[in-house]
Coordinates of C-alpha atoms in Angstrom, one line a residue:
Chain H
D1 CA 12.3 11.4 -6.6
V2 CA 8.6 12.3 -5.4
K3 CA 7.7 13.1 -2.0
V4 CA 4.2 12.4 -0.2
T5 CA 4.5 14.1 3.1
Q6 CA 2.1 13.1 5.7
S7 CA 2.1 16.0 8.1
S8 CA 1.8 13.6 11.4
R9 CA 3.5 10.7 12.6
Y10 CA 1.7 10.0 15.5
L11 CA -1.7 11.4 16.7
V12 CA -3.4 10.8 20.0
K13 CA -7.1 12.1 19.8
R14 CA -10.4 12.0 22.0
T15 CA -13.5 10.2 21.0
G16 CA -15.7 12.6 19.5
E17 CA -13.2 14.9 18.2
K18 CA -13.1 16.0 14.4
V19 CA -9.6 15.2 13.0
F20 CA -7.6 16.0 10.1
L21 CA -5.4 13.9 8.7
E22 CA -2.8 15.9 5.8
C23 CA -1.3 14.3 3.0
V24 CA 1.2 16.8 0.3
Q25 CA 2.9 15.3 -2.7
D26 CA 5.2 17.5 -4.9
M27 CA 4.5 16.8 -7.9
D28 CA 1.7 17.6 -10.1
H29 CA -0.2 14.3 -10.1
E30 CA -3.9 14.1 -9.9
N31 CA -4.5 10.5 -8.5
M32 CA -4.1 10.4 -4.5
F33 CA -5.6 7.7 -2.1
W34 CA -6.1 7.3 1.7
Y35 CA -5.6 3.6 2.8
R36 CA -6.2 2.3 6.6
Q37 CA -3.9 -0.6 7.6
D38 CA -4.6 -3.0 10.4
P39 CA -2.9 -6.1 11.3
G40 CA -3.8 -9.0 9.4
L41 CA -6.2 -6.9 6.8
G42 CA -3.5 -5.3 5.1
L43 CA -4.4 -2.1 3.5
R44 CA -7.7 -0.9 3.0
L45 CA -8.7 1.9 0.5
I46 CA -10.8 4.7 2.3
Y47 CA -11.2 7.4 -0.3
F48 CA -9.4 8.6 -3.6
S49 CA -9.5 11.4 -5.7
Y50 CA -8.7 11.9 -9.4
D51 CA -8.5 15.4 -9.4
V52 CA -9.2 18.7 -7.3
K53 CA -12.5 18.9 -5.8
M54 CA -13.2 15.2 -7.2
K55 CA -13.3 12.2 -4.7
E56 CA -14.6 8.7 -4.8
K57 CA -15.2 6.3 -2.2
G58 CA -13.2 3.3 -1.8
D59 CA -13.8 -0.1 0.1
I60 CA -14.4 1.2 4.0
P61 CA -15.7 5.2 3.6
E62 CA -17.7 5.1 6.5
G63 CA -16.8 7.7 9.2
Y64 CA -14.7 9.1 7.0
S65 CA -14.6 12.3 4.6
V66 CA -11.8 13.7 2.5
S67 CA -11.2 17.1 1.0
R68 CA -9.1 18.1 -2.3
E69 CA -8.7 22.2 -2.8
K70 CA -5.6 21.8 -4.6
K71 CA -3.6 19.2 -6.4
E72 CA -1.0 18.5 -4.1
R73 CA -3.0 18.1 -0.9
F74 CA -5.5 15.5 0.2
S75 CA -7.0 15.4 3.7
L76 CA -8.5 12.7 5.3
I77 CA -11.2 14.0 7.9
L78 CA -12.5 12.0 10.6
E79 CA -16.1 13.7 11.5
S80 CA -16.3 12.4 15.0
A81 CA -13.6 9.9 16.0
S82 CA -14.2 6.6 17.5
T83 CA -11.6 4.3 19.0
N84 CA -12.4 1.7 15.8
Q85 CA -10.8 4.2 13.9
T86 CA -7.3 3.9 16.0
S87 CA -5.0 2.7 13.2
M88 CA -2.2 3.7 10.9
Y89 CA -2.9 5.9 7.8
L90 CA -1.3 5.8 4.6
C91 CA -1.7 8.3 2.1
A92 CA -0.4 7.5 -1.5
R93 CA -0.2 9.1 -5.0
F94 CA -0.4 7.6 -8.4
A95 CA 1.4 8.3 -11.6
R96 CA 2.0 6.9 -15.2
Q97 CA 5.0 8.8 -15.9
P98 CA 7.8 8.5 -15.7
N99 CA 7.4 5.4 -13.8
Y100 CA 4.2 4.0 -13.4
G101 CA 3.2 3.1 -9.9
Y102 CA 2.3 4.6 -6.4
T103 CA 4.3 6.4 -3.8
F104 CA 3.4 6.3 -0.4
G105 CA 3.9 8.5 2.5
S106 CA 5.3 7.2 5.7
G107 CA 2.1 7.0 7.6
T108 CA 0.0 8.4 10.5
R109 CA -0.5 6.2 13.5
L110 CA -3.7 7.3 15.0
T111 CA -4.5 6.4 18.3
V112 CA -8.5 7.3 19.7
V113 CA -8.9 7.0 23.5
Chain A
A1 CA -14.1 -7.6 -7.5
Q2 CA -10.5 -8.3 -7.3
S3 CA -9.1 -9.8 -4.4
V4 CA -5.5 -10.8 -3.1
T5 CA -4.9 -13.5 -0.9
Q6 CA -1.3 -13.9 0.8
L7 CA -1.4 -17.5 2.0
D8 CA 1.1 -17.1 4.7
S9 CA 0.6 -14.7 7.7
Q10 CA 4.2 -15.2 9.0
V11 CA 7.4 -16.8 7.7
P12 CA 10.0 -17.5 9.9
V13 CA 13.6 -18.5 8.2
F14 CA 17.3 -18.6 8.7
E15 CA 19.5 -16.3 7.4
E16 CA 21.3 -17.3 3.9
A17 CA 18.2 -19.6 3.4
P18 CA 15.7 -19.5 0.5
V19 CA 12.4 -17.8 0.8
E20 CA 9.0 -17.8 -1.1
L21 CA 6.3 -15.7 0.0
R22 CA 3.0 -16.6 -1.9
C23 CA 0.5 -14.3 -3.4
N24 CA -3.0 -15.6 -5.4
Y25 CA -5.1 -12.7 -7.0
S26 CA -8.7 -13.0 -8.3
S27 CA -9.5 -10.8 -11.1
S28 CA -11.9 -11.1 -14.4
V29 CA -9.6 -8.6 -16.1
S30 CA -6.3 -8.1 -16.9
V31 CA -3.9 -6.9 -14.1
Y32 CA -0.8 -5.1 -12.9
L33 CA 1.1 -6.7 -9.8
F34 CA 3.0 -5.3 -7.3
W35 CA 5.1 -6.2 -4.1
Y36 CA 5.7 -3.9 -1.7
V37 CA 7.8 -4.1 1.7
Q38 CA 7.6 -2.3 5.1
Y39 CA 10.3 -2.0 7.4
P40 CA 9.3 -1.5 11.0
N41 CA 7.9 2.1 11.8
Q42 CA 8.3 3.2 7.9
G43 CA 5.8 3.5 5.0
L44 CA 5.9 1.1 1.8
Q45 CA 8.5 1.0 -0.3
L46 CA 7.9 -0.9 -4.2
L47 CA 9.7 -3.9 -4.5
L48 CA 9.1 -4.7 -8.1
K49 CA 6.0 -4.8 -10.4
Y50 CA 4.6 -6.7 -13.0
L51 CA 3.1 -4.4 -16.0
S52 CA 3.7 -6.4 -18.8
G53 CA 6.3 -8.4 -20.9
S54 CA 8.6 -11.0 -19.4
T55 CA 6.9 -12.8 -16.5
L56 CA 9.8 -13.2 -14.4
V57 CA 10.4 -9.7 -12.7
K58 CA 13.6 -8.7 -11.2
G59 CA 13.0 -6.0 -7.9
I60 CA 15.3 -4.7 -5.5
N61 CA 17.6 -6.2 -3.0
G62 CA 17.7 -9.7 -4.4
F63 CA 13.9 -10.1 -4.7
E64 CA 12.0 -11.7 -7.7
A65 CA 8.6 -12.4 -8.6
E66 CA 6.9 -14.8 -11.3
F67 CA 3.6 -14.2 -13.0
N68 CA 1.6 -16.9 -13.7
K69 CA -1.5 -16.5 -15.5
S70 CA -2.9 -19.6 -15.4
Q71 CA -2.6 -20.1 -11.7
T72 CA -3.2 -16.2 -11.0
S73 CA -0.1 -16.2 -9.1
F74 CA 2.6 -13.7 -8.3
H75 CA 4.8 -15.5 -5.8
L76 CA 8.1 -13.4 -4.4
R77 CA 11.4 -15.4 -3.9
K78 CA 15.1 -14.4 -2.9
P79 CA 17.6 -17.0 -3.0
S80 CA 19.6 -16.0 0.3
V81 CA 18.0 -13.7 2.8
H82 CA 19.8 -11.4 5.3
I83 CA 18.7 -10.2 8.5
S84 CA 18.0 -6.9 6.8
D85 CA 15.0 -8.4 5.0
T86 CA 13.1 -8.7 8.2
A87 CA 9.9 -6.8 7.5
E88 CA 6.3 -7.2 6.3
Y89 CA 5.8 -8.0 2.7
F90 CA 2.5 -7.0 0.8
C91 CA 1.4 -8.0 -2.3
A92 CA -1.1 -5.8 -4.2
V93 CA -3.0 -6.0 -7.7
S94 CA -4.8 -3.2 -9.9
D95 CA -6.8 -3.4 -13.1
Q96 CA -5.2 -2.4 -16.0
G97 CA -6.5 1.2 -16.6
A98 CA -7.7 1.7 -13.1
Q99 CA -5.6 2.9 -10.3
K100 CA -6.9 1.7 -7.4
L101 CA -4.7 -1.2 -5.6
V102 CA -6.0 -3.9 -3.8
F103 CA -3.7 -5.2 -1.2
G104 CA -3.2 -8.7 0.3
Q105 CA -3.5 -9.1 3.9
G106 CA 0.7 -8.9 4.3
T107 CA 3.3 -11.7 5.4
R108 CA 5.8 -11.2 8.0
L109 CA 9.1 -12.4 7.5
T110 CA 11.3 -12.9 10.1
I111 CA 15.1 -13.9 9.7
N112 CA 16.9 -15.8 12.4
P113 CA 20.3 -16.0 12.5

C-alpha cells in the first residue's frame, strides 16, 4: 500500500512564526495536494503540485506557500502563522495506476496561539 | 466550478438500522465521485468510488452508493449500521481528467445502541 506520511501529528506554534508542514509519499507519484479541514466546511484545497518545482494555487492559498524540491516531498509553509490558521491539515497524493484515486496522510493538527 | 453539497450535517441512527447519507454535486462536465470516511483522530479512508460503468457502486464495510446523473446525486447507503460506523463521512467530486478533489461539508454519523 502507498503511504503518505505527515511528519507531525500535533503542532503548537506562536503567532508570527514561520511554520513548515512536511508530507512524504513512498511511491513515484507526481500529483500531491494540501487540504485544510475545518468543522462544517469539509476539506478545502490550499495548493497542489503536478511535478517537482511545480505548484498551483487551490481555493484558499492566501497566507500559505509550498515547496516541492523532490518528487516524494511536498511541504506546506505558513510564512507568518495567524490564529485563523489553526486547523487540521491533510496531505494527499493522486495516482491513476494501479488504482485510480487519492491516498491521504493522517493529518497535522496545528494550533496557533 | 464544481461544488458538492451534503444535505445533512449530522445523522443519528440506532444500531442495526439502515442509513442513507445524501450527496448532491454540480458540475458542467463528466465527473468521478468518491465517498471517504474519517474515524476520530485519523486521516481519510476511501469507502468507494464511481469512475464509470454500473451506477451502483459497492464499497468497504458494507456500504454502497448509487450515481444518479439526472439528479446529480451520489447517496451513500448501508442496510444495517454498527457502532463502529460512527465517523464523519465526506463526499467528493473531480472532473474526469483533472485531479483536484472538491469535498462536501461532511456528515457526522452517530450510532446509538
